[in-house]
Short mmCIF file of C-alpha atoms and ligand atoms in Angstrom, two decimals:
data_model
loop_
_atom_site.label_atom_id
_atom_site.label_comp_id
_atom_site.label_asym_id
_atom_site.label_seq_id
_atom_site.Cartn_x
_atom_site.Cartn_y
_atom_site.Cartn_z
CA UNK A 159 -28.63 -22.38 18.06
CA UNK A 160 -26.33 -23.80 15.35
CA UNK A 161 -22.90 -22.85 16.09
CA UNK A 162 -21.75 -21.04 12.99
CA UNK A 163 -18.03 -19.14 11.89
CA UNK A 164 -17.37 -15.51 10.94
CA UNK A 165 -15.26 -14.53 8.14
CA UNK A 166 -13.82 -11.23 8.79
CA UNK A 167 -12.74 -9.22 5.54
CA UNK A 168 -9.94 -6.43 6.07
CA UNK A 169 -8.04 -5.98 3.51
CA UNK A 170 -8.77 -9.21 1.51
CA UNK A 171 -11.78 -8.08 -0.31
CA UNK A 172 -12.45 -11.03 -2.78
CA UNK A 173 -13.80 -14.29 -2.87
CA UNK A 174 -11.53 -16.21 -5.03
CA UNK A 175 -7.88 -17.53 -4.09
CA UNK A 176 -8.51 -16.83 -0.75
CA UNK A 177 -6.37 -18.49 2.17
CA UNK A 178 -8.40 -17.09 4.96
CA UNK A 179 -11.69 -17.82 3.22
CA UNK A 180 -10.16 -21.32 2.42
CA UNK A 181 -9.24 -21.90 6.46
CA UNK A 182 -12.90 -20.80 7.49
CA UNK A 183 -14.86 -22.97 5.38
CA UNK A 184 -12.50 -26.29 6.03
CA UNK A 185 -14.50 -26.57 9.37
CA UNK A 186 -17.49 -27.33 7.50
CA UNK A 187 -19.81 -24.81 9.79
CA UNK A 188 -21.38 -22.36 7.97
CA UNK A 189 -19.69 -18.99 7.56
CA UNK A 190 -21.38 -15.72 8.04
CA UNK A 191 -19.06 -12.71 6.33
CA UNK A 192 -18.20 -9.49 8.05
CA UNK A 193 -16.25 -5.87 7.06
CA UNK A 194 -16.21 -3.26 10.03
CA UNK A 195 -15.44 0.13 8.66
CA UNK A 196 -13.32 0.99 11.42
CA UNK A 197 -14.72 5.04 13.15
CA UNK A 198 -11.09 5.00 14.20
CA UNK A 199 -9.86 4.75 10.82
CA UNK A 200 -12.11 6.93 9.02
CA UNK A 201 -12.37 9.28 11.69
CA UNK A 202 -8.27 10.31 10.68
CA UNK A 203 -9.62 10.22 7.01
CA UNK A 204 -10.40 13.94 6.68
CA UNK A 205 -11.45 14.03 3.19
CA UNK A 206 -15.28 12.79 2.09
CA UNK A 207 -14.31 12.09 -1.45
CA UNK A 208 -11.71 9.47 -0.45
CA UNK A 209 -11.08 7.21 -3.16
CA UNK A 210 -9.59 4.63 -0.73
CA UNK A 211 -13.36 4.16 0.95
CA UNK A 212 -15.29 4.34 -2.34
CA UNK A 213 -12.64 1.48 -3.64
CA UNK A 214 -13.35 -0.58 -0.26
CA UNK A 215 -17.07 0.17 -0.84
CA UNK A 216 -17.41 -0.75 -4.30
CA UNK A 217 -15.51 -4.03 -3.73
CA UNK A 218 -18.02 -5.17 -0.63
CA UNK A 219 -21.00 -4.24 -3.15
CA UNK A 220 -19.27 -6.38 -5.71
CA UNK A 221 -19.11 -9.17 -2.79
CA UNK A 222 -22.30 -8.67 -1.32
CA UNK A 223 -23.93 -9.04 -5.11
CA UNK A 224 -21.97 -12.60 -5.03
CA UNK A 225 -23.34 -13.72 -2.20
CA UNK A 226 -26.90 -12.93 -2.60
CA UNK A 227 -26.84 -15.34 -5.31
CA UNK A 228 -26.24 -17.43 -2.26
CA UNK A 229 -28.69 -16.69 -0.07
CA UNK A 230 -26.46 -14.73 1.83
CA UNK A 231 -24.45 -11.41 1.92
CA UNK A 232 -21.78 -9.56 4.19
CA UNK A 233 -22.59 -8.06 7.19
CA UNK A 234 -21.15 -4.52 7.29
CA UNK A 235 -20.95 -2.30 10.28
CA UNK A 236 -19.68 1.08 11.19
CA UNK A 237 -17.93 1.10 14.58
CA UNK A 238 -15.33 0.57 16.37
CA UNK A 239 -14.18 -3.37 16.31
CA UNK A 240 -14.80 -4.57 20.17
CA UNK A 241 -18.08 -2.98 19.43
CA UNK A 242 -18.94 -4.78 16.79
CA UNK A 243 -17.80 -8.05 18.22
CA UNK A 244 -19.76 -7.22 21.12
CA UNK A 245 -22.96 -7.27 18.93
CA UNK A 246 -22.27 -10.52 16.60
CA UNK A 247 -21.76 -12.22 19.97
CA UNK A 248 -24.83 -11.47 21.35
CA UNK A 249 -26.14 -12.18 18.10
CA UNK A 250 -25.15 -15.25 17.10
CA UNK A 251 -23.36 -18.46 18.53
CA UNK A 252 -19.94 -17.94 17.16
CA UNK A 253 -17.54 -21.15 16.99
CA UNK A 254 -14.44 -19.15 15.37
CA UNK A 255 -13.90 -15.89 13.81
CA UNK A 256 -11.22 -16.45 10.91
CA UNK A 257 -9.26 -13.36 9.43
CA UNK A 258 -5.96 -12.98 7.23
CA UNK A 259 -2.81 -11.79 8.82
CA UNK A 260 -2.05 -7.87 8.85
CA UNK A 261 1.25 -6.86 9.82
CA UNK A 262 0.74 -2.74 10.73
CA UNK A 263 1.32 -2.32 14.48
CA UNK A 264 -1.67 -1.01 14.70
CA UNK A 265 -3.57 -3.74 12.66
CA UNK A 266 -1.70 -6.36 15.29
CA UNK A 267 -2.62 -4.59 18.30
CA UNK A 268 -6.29 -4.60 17.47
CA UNK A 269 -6.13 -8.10 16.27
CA UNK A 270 -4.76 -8.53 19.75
CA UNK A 271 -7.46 -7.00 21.42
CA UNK A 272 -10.03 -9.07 19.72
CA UNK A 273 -8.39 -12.50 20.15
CA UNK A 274 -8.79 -11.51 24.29
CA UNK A 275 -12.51 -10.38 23.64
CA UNK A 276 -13.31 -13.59 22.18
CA UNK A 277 -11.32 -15.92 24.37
CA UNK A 278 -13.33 -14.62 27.04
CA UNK A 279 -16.13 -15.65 25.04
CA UNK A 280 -14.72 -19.15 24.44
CA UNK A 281 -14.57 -17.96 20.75
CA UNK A 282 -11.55 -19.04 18.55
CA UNK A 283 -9.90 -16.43 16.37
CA UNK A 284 -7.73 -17.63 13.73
CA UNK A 285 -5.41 -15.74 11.30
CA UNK A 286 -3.90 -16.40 8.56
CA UNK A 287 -0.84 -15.57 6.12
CA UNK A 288 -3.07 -14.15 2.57
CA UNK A 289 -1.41 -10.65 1.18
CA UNK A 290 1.96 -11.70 1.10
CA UNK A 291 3.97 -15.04 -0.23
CA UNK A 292 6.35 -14.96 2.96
CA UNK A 293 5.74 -13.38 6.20
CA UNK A 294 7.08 -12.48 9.51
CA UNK A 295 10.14 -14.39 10.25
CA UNK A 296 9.69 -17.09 7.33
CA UNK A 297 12.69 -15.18 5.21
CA UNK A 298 15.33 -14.53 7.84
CA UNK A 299 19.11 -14.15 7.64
CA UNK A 300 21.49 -17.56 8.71
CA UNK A 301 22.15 -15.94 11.98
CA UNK A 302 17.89 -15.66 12.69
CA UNK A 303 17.44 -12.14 12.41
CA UNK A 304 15.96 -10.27 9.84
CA UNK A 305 17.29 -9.28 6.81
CA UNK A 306 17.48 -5.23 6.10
CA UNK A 307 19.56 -5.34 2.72
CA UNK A 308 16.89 -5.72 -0.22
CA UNK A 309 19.44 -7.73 -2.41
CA UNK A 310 20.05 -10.92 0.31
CA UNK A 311 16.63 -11.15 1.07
CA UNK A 312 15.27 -10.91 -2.28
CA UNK A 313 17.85 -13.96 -3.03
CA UNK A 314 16.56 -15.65 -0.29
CA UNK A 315 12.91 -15.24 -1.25
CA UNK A 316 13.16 -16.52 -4.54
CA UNK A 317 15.51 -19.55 -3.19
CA UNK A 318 12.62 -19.80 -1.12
CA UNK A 319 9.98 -19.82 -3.53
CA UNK A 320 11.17 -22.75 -5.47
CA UNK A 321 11.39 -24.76 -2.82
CA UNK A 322 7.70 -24.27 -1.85
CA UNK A 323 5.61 -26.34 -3.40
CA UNK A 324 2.12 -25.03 -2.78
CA UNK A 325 2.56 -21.25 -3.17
CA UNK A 326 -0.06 -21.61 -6.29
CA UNK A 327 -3.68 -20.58 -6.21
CA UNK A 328 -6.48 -21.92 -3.30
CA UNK A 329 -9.16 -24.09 -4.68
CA UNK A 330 -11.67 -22.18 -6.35
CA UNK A 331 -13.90 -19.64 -4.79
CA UNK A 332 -15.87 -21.03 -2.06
CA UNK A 333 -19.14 -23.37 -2.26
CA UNK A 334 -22.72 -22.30 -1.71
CA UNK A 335 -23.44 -23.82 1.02
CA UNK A 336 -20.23 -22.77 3.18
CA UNK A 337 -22.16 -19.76 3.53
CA UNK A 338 -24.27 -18.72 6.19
CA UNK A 339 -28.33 -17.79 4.93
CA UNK A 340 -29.75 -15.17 5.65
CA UNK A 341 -31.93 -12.57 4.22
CA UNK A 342 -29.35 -9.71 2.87
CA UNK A 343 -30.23 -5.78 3.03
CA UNK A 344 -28.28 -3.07 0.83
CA UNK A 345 -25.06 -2.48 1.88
CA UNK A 346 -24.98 0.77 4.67
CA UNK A 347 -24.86 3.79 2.12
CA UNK A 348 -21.67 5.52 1.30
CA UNK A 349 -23.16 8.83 2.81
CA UNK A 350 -24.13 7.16 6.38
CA UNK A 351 -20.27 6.68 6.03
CA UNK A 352 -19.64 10.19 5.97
CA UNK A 353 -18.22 9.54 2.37
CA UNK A 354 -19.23 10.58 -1.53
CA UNK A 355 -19.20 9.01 -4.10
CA UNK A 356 -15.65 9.22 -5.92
CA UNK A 357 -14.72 9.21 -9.82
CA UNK A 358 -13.15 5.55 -8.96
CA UNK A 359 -14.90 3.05 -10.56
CA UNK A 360 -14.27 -0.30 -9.06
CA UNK A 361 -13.85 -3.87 -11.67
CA UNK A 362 -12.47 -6.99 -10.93
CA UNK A 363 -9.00 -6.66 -11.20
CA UNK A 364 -7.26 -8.25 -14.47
CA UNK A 365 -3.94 -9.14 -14.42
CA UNK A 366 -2.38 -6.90 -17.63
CA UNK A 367 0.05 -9.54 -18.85
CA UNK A 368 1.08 -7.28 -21.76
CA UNK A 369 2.68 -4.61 -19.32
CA UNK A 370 4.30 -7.48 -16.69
CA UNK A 371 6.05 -9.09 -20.10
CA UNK A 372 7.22 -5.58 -21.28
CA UNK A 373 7.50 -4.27 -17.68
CA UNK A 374 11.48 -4.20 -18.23
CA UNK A 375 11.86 -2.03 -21.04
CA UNK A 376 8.97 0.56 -20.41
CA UNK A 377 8.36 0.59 -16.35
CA UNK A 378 10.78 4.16 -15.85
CA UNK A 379 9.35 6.05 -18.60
CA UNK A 380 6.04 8.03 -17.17
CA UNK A 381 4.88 8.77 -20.41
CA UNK A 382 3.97 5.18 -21.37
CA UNK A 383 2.26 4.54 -17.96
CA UNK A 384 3.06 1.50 -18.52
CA UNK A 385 2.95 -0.37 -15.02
CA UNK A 386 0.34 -1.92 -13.90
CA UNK A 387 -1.82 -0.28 -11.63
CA UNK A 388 -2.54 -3.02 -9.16
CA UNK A 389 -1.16 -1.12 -6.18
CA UNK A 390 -4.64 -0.65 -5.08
CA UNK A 391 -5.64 -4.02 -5.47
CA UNK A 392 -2.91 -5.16 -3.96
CA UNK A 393 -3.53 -3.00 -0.73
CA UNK A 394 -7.03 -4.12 -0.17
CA UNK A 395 -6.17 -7.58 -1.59
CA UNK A 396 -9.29 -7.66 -4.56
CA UNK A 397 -6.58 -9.46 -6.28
CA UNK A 398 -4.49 -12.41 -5.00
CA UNK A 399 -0.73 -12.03 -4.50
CA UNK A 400 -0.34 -15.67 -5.60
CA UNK A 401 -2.24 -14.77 -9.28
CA UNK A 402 0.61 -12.03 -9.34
CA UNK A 403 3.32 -14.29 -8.38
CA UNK A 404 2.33 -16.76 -10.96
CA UNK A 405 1.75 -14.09 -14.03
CA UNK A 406 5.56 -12.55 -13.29
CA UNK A 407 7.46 -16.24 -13.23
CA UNK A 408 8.43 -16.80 -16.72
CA UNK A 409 7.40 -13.66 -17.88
CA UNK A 410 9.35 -10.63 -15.82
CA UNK A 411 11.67 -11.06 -13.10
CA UNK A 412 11.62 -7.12 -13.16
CA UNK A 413 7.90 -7.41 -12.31
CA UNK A 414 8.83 -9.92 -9.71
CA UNK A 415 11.17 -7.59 -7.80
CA UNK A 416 8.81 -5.22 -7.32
CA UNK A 417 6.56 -7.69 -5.73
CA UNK A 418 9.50 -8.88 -3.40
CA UNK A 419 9.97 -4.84 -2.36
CA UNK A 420 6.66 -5.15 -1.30
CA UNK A 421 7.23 -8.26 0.85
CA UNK A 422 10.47 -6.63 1.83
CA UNK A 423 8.86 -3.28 3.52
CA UNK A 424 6.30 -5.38 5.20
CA UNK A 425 8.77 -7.37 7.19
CA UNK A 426 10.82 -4.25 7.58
CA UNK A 427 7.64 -2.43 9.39
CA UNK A 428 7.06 -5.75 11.04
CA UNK A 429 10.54 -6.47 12.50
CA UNK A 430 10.95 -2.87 13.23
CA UNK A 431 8.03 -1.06 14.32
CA UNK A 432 9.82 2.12 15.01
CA UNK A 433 10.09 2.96 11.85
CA UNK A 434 6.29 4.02 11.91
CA UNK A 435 7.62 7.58 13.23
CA UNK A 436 11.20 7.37 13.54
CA UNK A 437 14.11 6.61 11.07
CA UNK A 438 15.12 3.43 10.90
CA UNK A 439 18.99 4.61 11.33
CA UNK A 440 18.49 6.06 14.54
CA UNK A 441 21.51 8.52 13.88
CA UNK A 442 19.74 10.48 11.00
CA UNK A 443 17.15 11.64 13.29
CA UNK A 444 19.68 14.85 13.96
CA UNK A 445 19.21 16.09 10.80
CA UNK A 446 18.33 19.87 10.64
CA UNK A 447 15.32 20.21 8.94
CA UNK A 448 14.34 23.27 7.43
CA UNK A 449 10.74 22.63 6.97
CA UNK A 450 10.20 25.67 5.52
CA UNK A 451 5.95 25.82 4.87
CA UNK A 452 5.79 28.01 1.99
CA UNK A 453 8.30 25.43 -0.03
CA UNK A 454 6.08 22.73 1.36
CA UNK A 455 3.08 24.42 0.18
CA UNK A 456 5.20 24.86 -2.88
CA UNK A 457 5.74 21.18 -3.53
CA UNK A 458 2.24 19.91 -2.59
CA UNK A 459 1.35 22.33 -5.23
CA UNK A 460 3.33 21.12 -7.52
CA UNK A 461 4.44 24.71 -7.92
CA UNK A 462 8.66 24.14 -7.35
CA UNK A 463 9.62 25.40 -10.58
CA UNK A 464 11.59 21.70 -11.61
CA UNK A 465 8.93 20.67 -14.38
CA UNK A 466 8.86 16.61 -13.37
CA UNK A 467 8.47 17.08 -9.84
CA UNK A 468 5.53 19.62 -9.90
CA UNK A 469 4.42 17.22 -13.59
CA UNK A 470 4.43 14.52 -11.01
CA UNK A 471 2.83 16.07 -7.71
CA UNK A 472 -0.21 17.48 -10.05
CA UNK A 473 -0.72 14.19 -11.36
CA UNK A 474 -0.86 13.10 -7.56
CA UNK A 475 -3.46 16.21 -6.82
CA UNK A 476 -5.48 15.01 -9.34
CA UNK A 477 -5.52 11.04 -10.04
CA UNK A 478 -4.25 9.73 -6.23
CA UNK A 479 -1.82 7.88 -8.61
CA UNK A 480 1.87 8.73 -9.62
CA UNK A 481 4.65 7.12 -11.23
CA UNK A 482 7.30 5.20 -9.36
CA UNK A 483 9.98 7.18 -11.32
CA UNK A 484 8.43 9.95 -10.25
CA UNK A 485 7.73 9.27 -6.69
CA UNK A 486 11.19 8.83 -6.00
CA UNK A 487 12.17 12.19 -7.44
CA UNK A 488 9.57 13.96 -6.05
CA UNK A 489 10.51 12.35 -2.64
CA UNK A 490 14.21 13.07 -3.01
CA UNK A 491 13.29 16.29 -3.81
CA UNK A 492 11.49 17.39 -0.59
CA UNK A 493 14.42 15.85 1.39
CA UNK A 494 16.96 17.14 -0.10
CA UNK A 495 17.07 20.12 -2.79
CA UNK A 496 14.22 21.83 0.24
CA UNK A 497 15.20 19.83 3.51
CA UNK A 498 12.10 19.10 4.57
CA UNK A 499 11.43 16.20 7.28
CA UNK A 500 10.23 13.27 5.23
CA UNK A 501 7.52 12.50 7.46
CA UNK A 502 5.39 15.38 6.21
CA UNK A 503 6.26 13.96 2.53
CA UNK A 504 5.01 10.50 4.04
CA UNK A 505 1.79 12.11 5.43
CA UNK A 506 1.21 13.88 2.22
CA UNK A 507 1.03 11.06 0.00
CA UNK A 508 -0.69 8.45 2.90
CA UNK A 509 -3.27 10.94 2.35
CA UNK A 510 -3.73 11.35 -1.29
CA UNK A 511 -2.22 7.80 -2.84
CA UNK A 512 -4.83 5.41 -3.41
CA UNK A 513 -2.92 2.80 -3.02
CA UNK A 514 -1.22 4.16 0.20
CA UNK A 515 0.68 1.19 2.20
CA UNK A 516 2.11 2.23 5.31
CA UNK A 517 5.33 -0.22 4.75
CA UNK A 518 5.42 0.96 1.59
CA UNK A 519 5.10 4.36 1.44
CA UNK A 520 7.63 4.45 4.68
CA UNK A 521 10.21 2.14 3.76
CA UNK A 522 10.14 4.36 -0.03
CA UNK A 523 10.45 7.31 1.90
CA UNK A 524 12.67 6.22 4.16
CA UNK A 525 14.97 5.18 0.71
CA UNK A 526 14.70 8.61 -0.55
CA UNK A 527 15.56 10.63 2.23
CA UNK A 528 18.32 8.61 2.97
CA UNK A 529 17.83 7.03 6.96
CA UNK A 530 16.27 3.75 5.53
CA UNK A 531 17.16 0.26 5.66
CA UNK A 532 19.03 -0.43 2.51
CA UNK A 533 18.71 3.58 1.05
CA UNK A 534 20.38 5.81 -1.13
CA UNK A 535 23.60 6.92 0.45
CA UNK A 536 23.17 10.71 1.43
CA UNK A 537 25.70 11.99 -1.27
CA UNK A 538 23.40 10.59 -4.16
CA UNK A 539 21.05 13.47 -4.56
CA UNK A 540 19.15 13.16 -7.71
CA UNK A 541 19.15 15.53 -9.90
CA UNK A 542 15.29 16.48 -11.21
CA UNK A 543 16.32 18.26 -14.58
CA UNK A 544 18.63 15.30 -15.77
CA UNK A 545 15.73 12.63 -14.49
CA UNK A 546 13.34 14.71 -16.60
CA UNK A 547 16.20 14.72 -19.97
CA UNK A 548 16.49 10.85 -19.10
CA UNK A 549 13.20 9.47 -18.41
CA UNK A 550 10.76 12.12 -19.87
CA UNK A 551 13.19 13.91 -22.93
CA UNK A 552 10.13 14.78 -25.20
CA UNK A 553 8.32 16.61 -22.21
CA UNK A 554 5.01 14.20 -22.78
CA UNK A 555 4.81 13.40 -18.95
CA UNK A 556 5.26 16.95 -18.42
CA UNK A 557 3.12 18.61 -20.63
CA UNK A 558 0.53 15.93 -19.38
CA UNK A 559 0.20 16.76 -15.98
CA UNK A 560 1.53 19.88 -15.51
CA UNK A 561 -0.75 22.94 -16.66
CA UNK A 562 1.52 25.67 -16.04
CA UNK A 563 4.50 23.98 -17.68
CA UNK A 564 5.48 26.54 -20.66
CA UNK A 565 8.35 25.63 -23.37
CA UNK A 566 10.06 29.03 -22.66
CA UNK A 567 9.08 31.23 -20.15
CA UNK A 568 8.67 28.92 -16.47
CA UNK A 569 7.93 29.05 -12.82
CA UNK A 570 11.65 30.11 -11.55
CA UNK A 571 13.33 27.46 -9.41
CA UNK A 572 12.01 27.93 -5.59
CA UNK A 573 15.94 26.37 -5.34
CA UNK A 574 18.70 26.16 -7.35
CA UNK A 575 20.12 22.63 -7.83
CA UNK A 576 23.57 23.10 -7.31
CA UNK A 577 23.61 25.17 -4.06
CA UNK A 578 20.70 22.84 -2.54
CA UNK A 579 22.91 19.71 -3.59
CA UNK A 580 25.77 21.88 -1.29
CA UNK A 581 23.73 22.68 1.45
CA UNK A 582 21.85 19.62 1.57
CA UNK A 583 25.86 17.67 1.63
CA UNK A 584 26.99 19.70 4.46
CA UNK A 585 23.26 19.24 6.84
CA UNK A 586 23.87 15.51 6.22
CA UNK A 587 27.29 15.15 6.63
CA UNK A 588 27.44 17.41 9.87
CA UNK A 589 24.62 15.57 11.33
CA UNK A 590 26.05 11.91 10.66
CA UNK A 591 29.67 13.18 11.39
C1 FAD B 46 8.18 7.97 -2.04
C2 FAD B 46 7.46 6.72 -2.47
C3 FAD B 46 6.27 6.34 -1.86
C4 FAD B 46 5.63 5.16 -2.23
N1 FAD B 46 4.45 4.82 -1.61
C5 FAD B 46 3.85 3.64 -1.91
C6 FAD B 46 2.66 3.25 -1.27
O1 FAD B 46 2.13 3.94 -0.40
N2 FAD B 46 2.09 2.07 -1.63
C7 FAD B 46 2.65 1.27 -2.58
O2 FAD B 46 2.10 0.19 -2.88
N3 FAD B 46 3.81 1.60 -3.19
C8 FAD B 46 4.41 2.77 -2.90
N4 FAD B 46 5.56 3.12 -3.55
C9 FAD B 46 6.19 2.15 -4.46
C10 FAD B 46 5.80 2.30 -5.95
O3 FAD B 46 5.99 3.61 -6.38
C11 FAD B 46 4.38 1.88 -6.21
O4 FAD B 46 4.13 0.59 -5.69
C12 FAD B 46 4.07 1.82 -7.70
O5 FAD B 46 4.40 3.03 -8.33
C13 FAD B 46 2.59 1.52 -7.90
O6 FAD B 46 2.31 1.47 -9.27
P1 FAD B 46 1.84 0.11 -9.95
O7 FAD B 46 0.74 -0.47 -9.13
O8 FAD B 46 1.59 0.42 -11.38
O9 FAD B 46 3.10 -0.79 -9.74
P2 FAD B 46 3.96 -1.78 -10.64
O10 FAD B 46 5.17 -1.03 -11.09
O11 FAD B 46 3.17 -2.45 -11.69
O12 FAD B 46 4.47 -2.83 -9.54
C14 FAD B 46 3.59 -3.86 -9.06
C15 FAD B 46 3.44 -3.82 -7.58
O13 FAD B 46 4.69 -4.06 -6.94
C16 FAD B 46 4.76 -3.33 -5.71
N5 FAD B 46 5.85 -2.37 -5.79
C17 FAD B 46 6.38 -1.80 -6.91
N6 FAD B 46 7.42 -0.99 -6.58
C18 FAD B 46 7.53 -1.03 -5.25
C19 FAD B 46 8.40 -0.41 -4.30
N7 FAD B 46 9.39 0.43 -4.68
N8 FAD B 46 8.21 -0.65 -2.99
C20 FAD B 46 7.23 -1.49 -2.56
N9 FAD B 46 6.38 -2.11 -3.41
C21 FAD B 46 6.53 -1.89 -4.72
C22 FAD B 46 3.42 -2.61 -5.58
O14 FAD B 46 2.55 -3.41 -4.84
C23 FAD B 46 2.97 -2.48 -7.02
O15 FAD B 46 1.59 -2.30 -7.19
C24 FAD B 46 6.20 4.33 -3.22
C25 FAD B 46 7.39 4.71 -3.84
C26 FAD B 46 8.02 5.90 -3.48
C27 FAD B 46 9.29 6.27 -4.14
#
């Protein structure tokens, strides 16, 4: 039997600009594609409209339509990973199995668990650096640990950047006849899942090079939604982070940034796996908590009484999507005006945002609440009304998303600012005393 590769998709789902995809068919043997929805990742999904799965879905259809013009397809199964393995080995004679690098603890203790599976086997497993420009310890301080101060390492990273000389896209997408033949089926159905169909409605991403060159002026103001959208993409990689790279140099170093944070959090959660449940400051894990429910329940439903924080957790409820700006007020919000832990603000939006990345969604936590690498110090509490006068002044964001929002007569406060600001000053500072 001819001895043929696997290309395993994760969270890579496109054919173009594709470092793993590049790496697989350099062997010259052909290369049979996979995706695994993981049951141990959907079975902690606990909502059958996710958006997240339709996206992933949608994208392997959009694949799977490529390669049948090849004669081939991607082989999709529902299980957990050593099962699948278990069957494409038995299946098939299996020189390598190529994959792109994921840096979750989770993602690398799998990964682990295959590369043994397939040793055993005499199988290769190679994996490679794709979502991110610099990884692991490729940006570390002069001293060989890791930076935790955004500002140093973002210096470095661009320093970094200049000197590399072949950051820029892969060759194209991949030949015709890299690909292994074989006569392709319809993808499993969205309902064998134990999904539904979603309002998301999956395209190739573009890259909107009107927003990156105005990204500067207009990115804090919610009302112009005027960012780009690509966190999604990003996530599950249906758009290269070298095609983003590229579109921000020359045009917005603001843009840019953004696209270091990313990088940033990533090595955070990968140099400091703790972080996953604990604060990265170990000391701000004696904070009291209030964790009141009802003022949870409150926030989640966008029913606090502070018209861009419930503005922005509606538009959350309703679109998986909300504004940076916002997100950040929102998140102060829980932490400090109501005390709440900021792990059930982290769980809240893993949940709902659809394009939820754990080293994001920590590390901007983390920021908010204060115990972060690199946050806020305590004592800067944001203040929601003055964030609404200076990012939102006409109301538009908050007429948008909020339904109950009147000009007169509102939701009373379930806090008001100034004693929250107090009491949240005196929980912190007795805590880190
Ligand atoms: C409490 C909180 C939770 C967040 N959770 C997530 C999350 O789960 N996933 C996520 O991708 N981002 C998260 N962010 C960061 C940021 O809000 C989103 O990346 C951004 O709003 C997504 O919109 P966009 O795609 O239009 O981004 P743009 O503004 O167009 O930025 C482009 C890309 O840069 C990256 N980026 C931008 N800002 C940040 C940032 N502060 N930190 C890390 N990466 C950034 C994202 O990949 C984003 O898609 C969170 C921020 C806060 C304050």
């Amino acid at each position: 039997m001819e001895k043929i590769n696997i290309f395993w998709f994760r969270r890579d789902l496109r054919l173009e600009d594709h470092q793993g995809l590049r790496a697989a068919m350099a062997s010259g043997r052909k290369v049979l594609p996979i995706f695994i929805f993981d049951l141990s990742i959907l079975e902690r999904l606990d909502d059958q409209y996710d958006r997240r799965v339709d996206y992933i879905y949608q994208a392997l259809q959009f694949i799977h339509a490529q390669l049948k013009m090849f004669h081939s397809g991607i082989r999709v199964y529902h299980s957990h990973p050593v099962d699948a393995f278990e069957q494409l080995t038995a299946e098939f004679s299996i020189h390598t199995v190529y994959c792109t690098n994921d840096y979750e603890p989770k993602a690398l203790q799998r990964d682990s668990q295959i590369r043994q599976l397939l040793a055993a086997k005499q199988i290769g497993f190679v994996s490679v650096k794709d979502q991110v420009m610099f990884e692991q310890d490729e940006i570390m301080k002069p001293d060989g640990t890791p930076y935790t101060v955004f500002t140093p390492y973002a210096t470095k990273w661009r320093e970094k950047l200049s000197r590399t000389a072949d950051y820029s896209k892969c060759p194209h997408a991949p030949a015709q006849n890299s690909w292994f033949t074989f006569q392709a089926d319809d993808l499993i159905s969205l309902h064998t899942l134990g999904f539904k169909k979603t309002d998301v409605q999956f395209s190739p991403p573009q890259l909107p090079i009107n927003f990156i060159q105005h990204y500067h002026q207009k990115h804090n103001f919610p009302a112009l939604d005027s960012t780009t959208h690509l966190g999604i993409a990003l996530r599950f990689g249906t758009i290269s982070i070298r095609e983003c790279v590229q579109a921000a140099l020359n045009r917005s170093d603001a843009w840019l940034n953004e696209l270091i944070w990313r990088e940033f959090f990533m090595q955070i959660l990968y140099h400091f796996p703790h972080v996953v449940n604990h604060c990265f400051k170990p000391s701000y894990e004696v904070i009291a908590w209030r964790n009141d429910e009802k003022e949870f329940k409150a926030w989640c439903e966008g029913k606090t009484g502070y018209p861009l924080v419930d503005a922005g957790m509606h538009q959350l409820n309703e679109t998986g999507f909300m504004h940076n700006r916002v997100r950040l007020v929102t998140a102060s919000f829980l932490c400090k005006h109501l005390l709440i832990d900021w792990r059930w603000g982290e769980a809240y939006f893993a949940a709902r945002l659809l394009d939820y990345e754990l080293a994001s969604n920590n590390g901007n936590w983390q920021w908010a609440a204060g115990c972060g690498c690199d946050a806020a110090p305590y004592f800067r509490i944001f203040n929601p009304d003055l964030q609404q006068k200076k990012f939102d002044k006409n109301l538009e964001y908050v007429k948008r998303w909020n339904p109950d929002f009147q000009d007169v007569f509102n939701l009373p406060p379930i806090v008001d600012h100034v004693t929250a600001r107090k009491r949240a000053l005196a929980v912190y500072s007795k805590a880190l005393r």
